[in-house]
Each structure stands twice: as structure tokens, then as C-alpha cells.
Coordinates of C-alpha atoms in Angstrom, one line a residue:
M37 CA 68.8 -247.0 -21.2
G38 CA 71.8 -248.5 -19.8
E39 CA 73.6 -247.4 -22.9
L40 CA 72.6 -244.1 -22.5
L41 CA 74.1 -243.2 -19.7
P42 CA 77.4 -243.0 -20.3
V43 CA 76.5 -240.6 -23.4
L44 CA 74.8 -237.8 -20.7
S45 CA 77.5 -238.4 -18.1
L46 CA 79.9 -237.1 -21.4
L47 CA 77.4 -234.0 -22.3
L48 CA 77.4 -233.1 -19.2
C49 CA 80.9 -232.8 -18.1
L50 CA 80.8 -230.9 -21.6
S51 CA 78.8 -229.0 -21.0
L52 CA 80.7 -228.0 -16.8
L53 CA 83.3 -227.1 -18.9
Q54 CA 82.1 -224.7 -21.0
G55 CA 80.9 -223.3 -18.5
A56 CA 84.6 -222.9 -16.4
Q57 CA 86.5 -221.2 -19.6
A58 CA 89.0 -219.8 -18.2
A59 CA 89.6 -216.1 -17.9
T60 CA 92.7 -214.2 -20.2
F61 CA 94.6 -211.3 -18.7
T62 CA 96.7 -209.4 -20.9
V63 CA 99.1 -207.7 -19.6
S64 CA 100.8 -204.5 -21.5
N65 CA 103.8 -202.5 -21.0
Q66 CA 104.2 -198.8 -22.3
C67 CA 107.1 -197.4 -20.3
G68 CA 109.9 -196.4 -21.1
Y69 CA 111.7 -198.8 -19.4
T70 CA 111.1 -202.8 -19.2
V71 CA 108.8 -204.1 -16.8
W72 CA 108.8 -208.0 -15.1
P73 CA 105.5 -207.7 -13.9
G74 CA 103.7 -210.6 -11.1
I75 CA 101.3 -212.7 -10.9
L76 CA 100.8 -214.3 -7.4
S77 CA 97.1 -216.2 -6.5
N78 CA 94.9 -217.1 -3.2
A79 CA 96.2 -219.7 -1.0
G80 CA 94.1 -222.8 -2.2
V81 CA 93.5 -221.7 -5.7
A82 CA 95.3 -223.5 -8.7
P83 CA 98.8 -220.3 -10.0
P84 CA 98.3 -219.1 -14.4
S85 CA 101.0 -220.8 -16.4
T86 CA 103.0 -218.1 -15.5
T87 CA 103.5 -216.8 -12.9
G88 CA 106.5 -214.0 -13.5
F89 CA 108.1 -212.5 -17.3
A90 CA 109.8 -209.6 -18.3
L91 CA 107.9 -207.1 -20.9
S92 CA 110.0 -205.0 -22.7
P93 CA 108.6 -201.0 -24.0
G94 CA 105.6 -202.4 -25.4
Q95 CA 104.9 -205.7 -25.9
T96 CA 102.0 -208.2 -25.0
L97 CA 101.1 -210.6 -23.3
A98 CA 98.5 -212.7 -22.6
V99 CA 97.6 -215.6 -19.6
S100 CA 94.9 -217.1 -19.2
V101 CA 92.6 -217.6 -15.3
A102 CA 90.5 -220.1 -14.0
A103 CA 87.2 -218.9 -14.6
A104 CA 87.3 -218.7 -10.6
W105 CA 90.5 -217.7 -10.3
S106 CA 91.6 -214.8 -7.2
G107 CA 94.7 -213.0 -6.6
R108 CA 96.5 -210.4 -7.7
I109 CA 99.0 -208.7 -10.3
W110 CA 101.8 -205.9 -10.1
G111 CA 104.7 -205.1 -12.0
R112 CA 108.3 -205.2 -11.4
T113 CA 110.8 -202.6 -12.2
L114 CA 115.1 -201.9 -11.9
C115 CA 115.6 -205.4 -12.2
G116 CA 118.5 -207.6 -12.9
Q117 CA 121.0 -210.4 -11.4
D118 CA 123.2 -209.9 -7.9
S119 CA 126.7 -210.9 -7.5
S120 CA 125.5 -214.7 -6.3
G121 CA 123.6 -215.0 -9.8
R122 CA 119.8 -214.2 -7.9
F123 CA 117.1 -212.5 -9.8
T124 CA 116.3 -209.2 -8.0
C125 CA 114.2 -206.1 -8.1
A126 CA 114.0 -202.8 -6.8
T127 CA 110.7 -202.0 -6.8
G128 CA 107.8 -205.3 -6.8
D129 CA 110.3 -208.2 -5.6
C130 CA 109.1 -211.4 -5.0
G131 CA 112.2 -213.1 -3.6
S132 CA 111.8 -216.1 -5.6
G133 CA 115.3 -215.0 -7.1
A134 CA 114.2 -215.4 -10.1
V135 CA 111.8 -213.8 -12.8
E136 CA 108.9 -216.8 -11.8
C137 CA 107.3 -215.7 -8.7
S138 CA 106.4 -218.6 -7.8
G139 CA 104.3 -218.9 -5.2
R140 CA 105.9 -215.0 -3.9
G141 CA 104.3 -211.8 -3.2
A142 CA 106.1 -208.3 -3.7
A143 CA 107.6 -206.2 -1.5
P144 CA 105.7 -204.1 -1.1
P145 CA 105.6 -200.7 -2.3
A146 CA 103.6 -201.6 -5.5
T147 CA 100.9 -200.9 -6.7
L148 CA 98.5 -203.9 -6.5
A149 CA 95.6 -205.3 -9.4
E150 CA 93.1 -207.4 -7.3
F151 CA 90.8 -209.5 -8.8
T152 CA 88.3 -212.0 -8.1
L153 CA 86.5 -214.0 -10.9
G154 CA 83.0 -215.1 -10.4
G155 CA 83.3 -218.3 -12.6
G156 CA 82.0 -216.9 -16.0
S157 CA 79.3 -217.9 -17.9
G158 CA 76.0 -216.3 -14.9
G159 CA 78.5 -218.0 -11.9
G160 CA 78.4 -214.7 -10.5
D161 CA 79.8 -212.0 -10.4
D162 CA 83.6 -209.7 -10.6
F163 CA 85.6 -207.9 -7.9
Y164 CA 88.1 -206.2 -8.5
D165 CA 90.4 -203.2 -7.9
V166 CA 93.8 -201.1 -7.9
S167 CA 95.3 -200.8 -4.5
L168 CA 97.5 -198.2 -3.0
V169 CA 98.0 -199.2 0.4
D170 CA 101.2 -201.3 0.1
G171 CA 102.5 -198.0 -1.4
Y172 CA 103.5 -197.4 -5.4
N173 CA 105.9 -198.3 -8.1
L174 CA 103.6 -197.7 -11.3
P175 CA 101.4 -196.7 -12.9
M176 CA 98.8 -199.3 -13.7
L177 CA 95.1 -199.3 -15.2
V178 CA 92.3 -202.3 -15.4
A179 CA 89.2 -202.4 -17.9
P180 CA 87.0 -204.7 -19.2
T181 CA 88.1 -206.6 -22.4
S182 CA 84.3 -207.5 -23.4
P183 CA 82.4 -204.1 -25.1
A184 CA 79.2 -205.7 -23.8
A185 CA 80.4 -206.3 -20.7
A186 CA 81.3 -202.7 -20.7
A187 CA 78.4 -201.2 -21.2
S188 CA 76.4 -203.0 -18.6
N189 CA 74.7 -200.3 -16.8
G190 CA 77.8 -198.8 -15.4
S191 CA 79.1 -201.7 -14.2
C192 CA 82.1 -203.3 -15.6
Q193 CA 84.6 -199.6 -14.9
V194 CA 87.2 -199.2 -16.2
T195 CA 89.6 -198.2 -12.8
G196 CA 93.2 -197.8 -11.8
C197 CA 96.3 -195.0 -10.3
V198 CA 97.6 -193.0 -13.3
M199 CA 99.5 -190.5 -12.8
D200 CA 103.4 -190.8 -12.0
L201 CA 102.8 -190.2 -8.1
N202 CA 107.4 -191.2 -7.5
K203 CA 108.4 -186.8 -8.7
S204 CA 105.9 -185.9 -6.0
C205 CA 105.7 -188.7 -3.3
P206 CA 106.4 -186.7 -0.2
A207 CA 110.5 -186.9 1.3
E208 CA 110.0 -188.9 4.5
L209 CA 108.1 -192.4 2.0
Q210 CA 110.3 -192.0 -1.1
V211 CA 111.6 -195.3 -2.0
V212 CA 115.2 -193.5 -3.1
V213 CA 117.8 -196.2 -5.8
A214 CA 121.3 -194.9 -7.0
P215 CA 122.1 -195.9 -10.0
S216 CA 125.4 -193.8 -10.3
A217 CA 127.7 -191.6 -7.2
R218 CA 125.7 -188.9 -9.6
A219 CA 122.4 -189.7 -10.8
R220 CA 119.6 -190.5 -7.4
A221 CA 116.1 -191.5 -8.7
V222 CA 112.0 -192.0 -6.8
A223 CA 111.8 -195.8 -8.0
A224 CA 108.5 -196.1 -5.4
C225 CA 106.0 -193.9 -2.4
K226 CA 105.9 -195.5 0.6
S227 CA 102.5 -196.6 2.6
A228 CA 102.4 -194.6 5.6
C229 CA 102.0 -198.1 6.9
E230 CA 105.6 -199.0 6.0
A231 CA 106.9 -195.7 6.5
F232 CA 106.0 -195.2 10.2
G233 CA 104.1 -198.9 11.3
T234 CA 102.1 -197.2 13.1
A235 CA 98.8 -198.7 14.6
Q236 CA 96.9 -194.8 13.1
Y237 CA 98.7 -195.3 9.6
C238 CA 98.1 -199.7 9.2
C239 CA 94.5 -199.3 10.6
S240 CA 95.7 -202.7 12.7
G241 CA 94.9 -202.5 17.2
A242 CA 92.7 -199.3 18.7
Y243 CA 91.9 -198.8 14.6
A244 CA 92.0 -201.6 13.5
A245 CA 87.9 -200.6 12.2
P246 CA 86.7 -198.4 9.4
S247 CA 85.1 -196.3 12.5
T248 CA 88.7 -195.9 14.3
C249 CA 91.1 -196.4 11.1
A250 CA 90.0 -193.0 9.4
P251 CA 92.3 -191.1 6.9
T252 CA 95.9 -190.0 6.0
A253 CA 97.2 -187.1 5.1
Y254 CA 98.8 -190.0 3.0
S255 CA 96.7 -191.4 1.9
R256 CA 94.7 -188.5 1.1
F257 CA 97.0 -187.9 -1.1
F258 CA 97.0 -190.7 -2.7
K259 CA 94.2 -191.1 -3.2
G260 CA 93.6 -187.0 -4.8
A261 CA 95.7 -188.1 -7.2
C262 CA 93.2 -191.3 -8.0
P263 CA 90.3 -191.3 -7.3
R264 CA 89.3 -194.9 -8.2
A265 CA 92.0 -196.9 -6.7
Y266 CA 92.5 -197.9 -2.6
S267 CA 94.5 -194.9 -0.7
Y268 CA 94.1 -197.2 2.9
A269 CA 92.4 -200.3 4.4
Y270 CA 89.2 -199.4 4.4
D271 CA 88.8 -197.4 1.4
D272 CA 85.8 -200.0 0.5
A273 CA 83.6 -197.6 -1.6
T274 CA 85.1 -195.1 -3.8
S275 CA 87.3 -198.0 -4.7
T276 CA 85.4 -202.1 -5.6
F277 CA 84.8 -202.7 -9.0
T278 CA 82.4 -205.1 -9.9
C279 CA 81.6 -206.5 -13.4
A280 CA 78.9 -209.9 -13.4
A281 CA 80.5 -212.1 -16.5
A282 CA 83.9 -209.8 -18.0
G283 CA 83.5 -212.2 -21.2
G284 CA 87.2 -212.7 -21.7
G285 CA 88.7 -211.5 -18.5
Y286 CA 90.8 -207.6 -18.4
D287 CA 93.4 -205.5 -19.9
V288 CA 96.0 -205.1 -17.2
V289 CA 98.1 -202.0 -18.9
F290 CA 101.9 -200.3 -16.9
C291 CA 102.2 -196.7 -17.7
P292 CA 99.0 -196.6 -19.9
G293 CA 100.4 -193.5 -22.7
A294 CA 103.9 -193.2 -21.6
S295 CA 106.6 -193.9 -19.5
S296 CA 105.9 -192.8 -16.0
N297 CA 108.7 -193.2 -13.8
P298 CA 111.8 -190.0 -15.3
E299 CA 113.7 -190.2 -12.7
A300 CA 114.3 -193.6 -13.2
V301 CA 115.0 -193.5 -16.9
G302 CA 116.0 -189.8 -17.3
V303 CA 113.9 -188.0 -19.1
P304 CA 111.4 -185.0 -18.2
P305 CA 108.4 -186.6 -17.0
T306 CA 105.5 -186.6 -19.6
Y307 CA 102.5 -185.7 -18.4
S308 CA 101.4 -183.3 -14.4
T309 CA 101.3 -184.9 -11.0
I310 CA 99.9 -184.3 -7.8
A311 CA 102.4 -182.4 -5.6
F312 CA 101.7 -183.0 -2.0
T313 CA 101.8 -179.7 0.0
G314 CA 104.5 -180.5 2.8
N315 CA 103.0 -179.8 5.6
A316 CA 100.6 -183.3 6.2
E317 CA 97.7 -182.1 6.5
S318 CA 97.0 -180.3 2.7
L319 CA 97.7 -181.2 -0.6
A320 CA 97.3 -179.3 -3.8
T321 CA 97.0 -180.7 -7.4
S322 CA 99.5 -179.1 -9.9
R323 CA 98.9 -178.1 -13.7
V324 CA 96.8 -182.2 -13.3
N325 CA 94.9 -181.6 -16.8
L326 CA 91.7 -184.0 -16.4
L327 CA 90.8 -184.1 -19.8
V328 CA 93.6 -185.3 -21.6
I329 CA 93.3 -188.0 -18.8
F330 CA 90.2 -188.8 -19.8
G331 CA 91.3 -189.6 -23.9
L332 CA 93.6 -190.9 -22.2
V333 CA 91.9 -193.8 -20.7
M334 CA 89.7 -193.4 -23.3
V335 CA 92.1 -194.9 -26.0
I336 CA 93.4 -197.6 -23.7
S337 CA 90.2 -198.6 -23.2
S338 CA 87.6 -198.4 -26.7
A339 CA 85.0 -200.9 -24.9
M340 CA 84.2 -197.8 -22.5
P341 CA 81.6 -195.0 -23.8
T342 CA 81.4 -192.7 -20.8
L343 CA 83.6 -192.4 -17.3
P344 CA 82.7 -191.2 -14.9
W345 CA 85.8 -189.8 -13.2

């Protein structure tokens, strides 16, 4: 019996390893400009082999993470070296001074994809969302990679924000860059919390509970454009998604289908936008062809037979 113990221990270790297979995030850039994705692991979670990299238009990179990984992925834009040689970005900068973020998160405003993976192989559900709570800088789509997972009784759904919000961002939320003396561009759209810093918009102080922190005109602007994305801190009911053992990971796509930051790249917008009416109390939808958007998402995530947007 003693001779069998090492063999049994080895088999047990192999079984545990097989049950803890890595997950893969396939990160793609379909923008008409370079995006520098950043990755931040939650506290106590081991980081992946890369925490920041460049993706030229049309490029894709697969990043492996632990099966029970949790953290966030975002895109940085308008990046380069400053006069001292430090790497910086106009939006989503992580402050590391380098392409690798090395444990630093995105400076708002930034569109965030957030994940808590269940561990795979029956370890529990994955939870994921796309958040505009910290503002918006570029469109993002998240979709489970596995066709089997994507068809599992309504879970494992595609989410994200595929609309161009920079073009229609309210003036008081705009982040403006000036690449030349004659050009100004809206590079990102702040959250109302960042713009005004009040408890009402930040869901803090007397507003630090779902019963007291209600949607505002600004969060409704984000929600109207991107109904599946988080628009404010307590927007859980329509913004968090689950997937049982995703079985391979997730696709994370920036600018699904086309460049959607026309001000940054100097070309006309390729699809319609949501418009903020300007009186801070109502929203108006402008020329939004939902069938086109649905078709676009279905092309990006062919694993999804239907999308109940």
C-alpha cells in the first residue's frame, strides 16, 4: 500500500491541475487607431503575464489568466512618451509610466470590463459586466468564447457599450484634447461623480445605499445609449451577467465593427449616436438603427444565436 501512495498523490495533483485550467481573454482592436489595453487583477489575485500592451488596428492578443481570476480590462487611447520619456495616455492612463500597468488601475474616465471567474470545471459561475460608472472613453464588447456556454439557457450573454458616446457627451462631462492649435477633440466622457464630486452623483454619504442613490439625468444618458452597461453604482439588475463555466474565456473587443472615436482620428462617424438634449432632465435618441447594432454584435459573437436587446 505504501508504494501506491506516491502514485495516488500524483494522480490527485493532476486532477486538481486539470480542474484549474487557465481561462483566456482574446482582446481585439477594431478601432481605426491604436489602443493600449490595460489589465488589473483584484487584490490577492495573481496578475497575468502581461498587464499592458499595444494593439494596432485589426490586431488581437490572447491573454491567459488563472481559472479563478478576478479583475478588470480597459483600453487606453492617445498614448505616447512625454518630454521626460514616461509613457502616458490621454485616457485610461494607469500611471505606471510604462506600457505595462504593473498593478495600477485606469484613471477615469474609462470604459471597464470587470470579471470574477468561478474557476471552471464546475467551480462556480463567472460574473462579468461592462461599467461606465467611471465614465467612458471607447466602445467595448464582451462575449463568452465557448459556443456551448453561450447557448446555456439565457446565461452567458453578450454585454458592452458599442455606441459612440464621445460625440454626444454633455459639454460639462467632456474630456477635450487639442492635438493642434486648430483642432479640438472629445477623447472621453466623464461620469457625473468625477465631474461634480457630489454625494448624490457619487452614491456616497447620505446617498450610499440603493434606496437613496437613484439614477440621475447623466446616468440615464449612459444607460439610454448602452442599456446593458453599468451606468451608476447601484445599476446591478440589468448590468451584471453570469456564465456557468465559460469553458475557454471571453472575447473583449474594442470598437466592435468600426472606429467609433471619429474626433480622435479625424474621420466621420460610421454609425449614429445617442444625443443628450441639454436640459439635464431628459434624453433623446437620435438616428439609432438598433437592427444594425444587433447585427453587428451577432457578427462579433457568432456564438450567440439571439440577443434580447
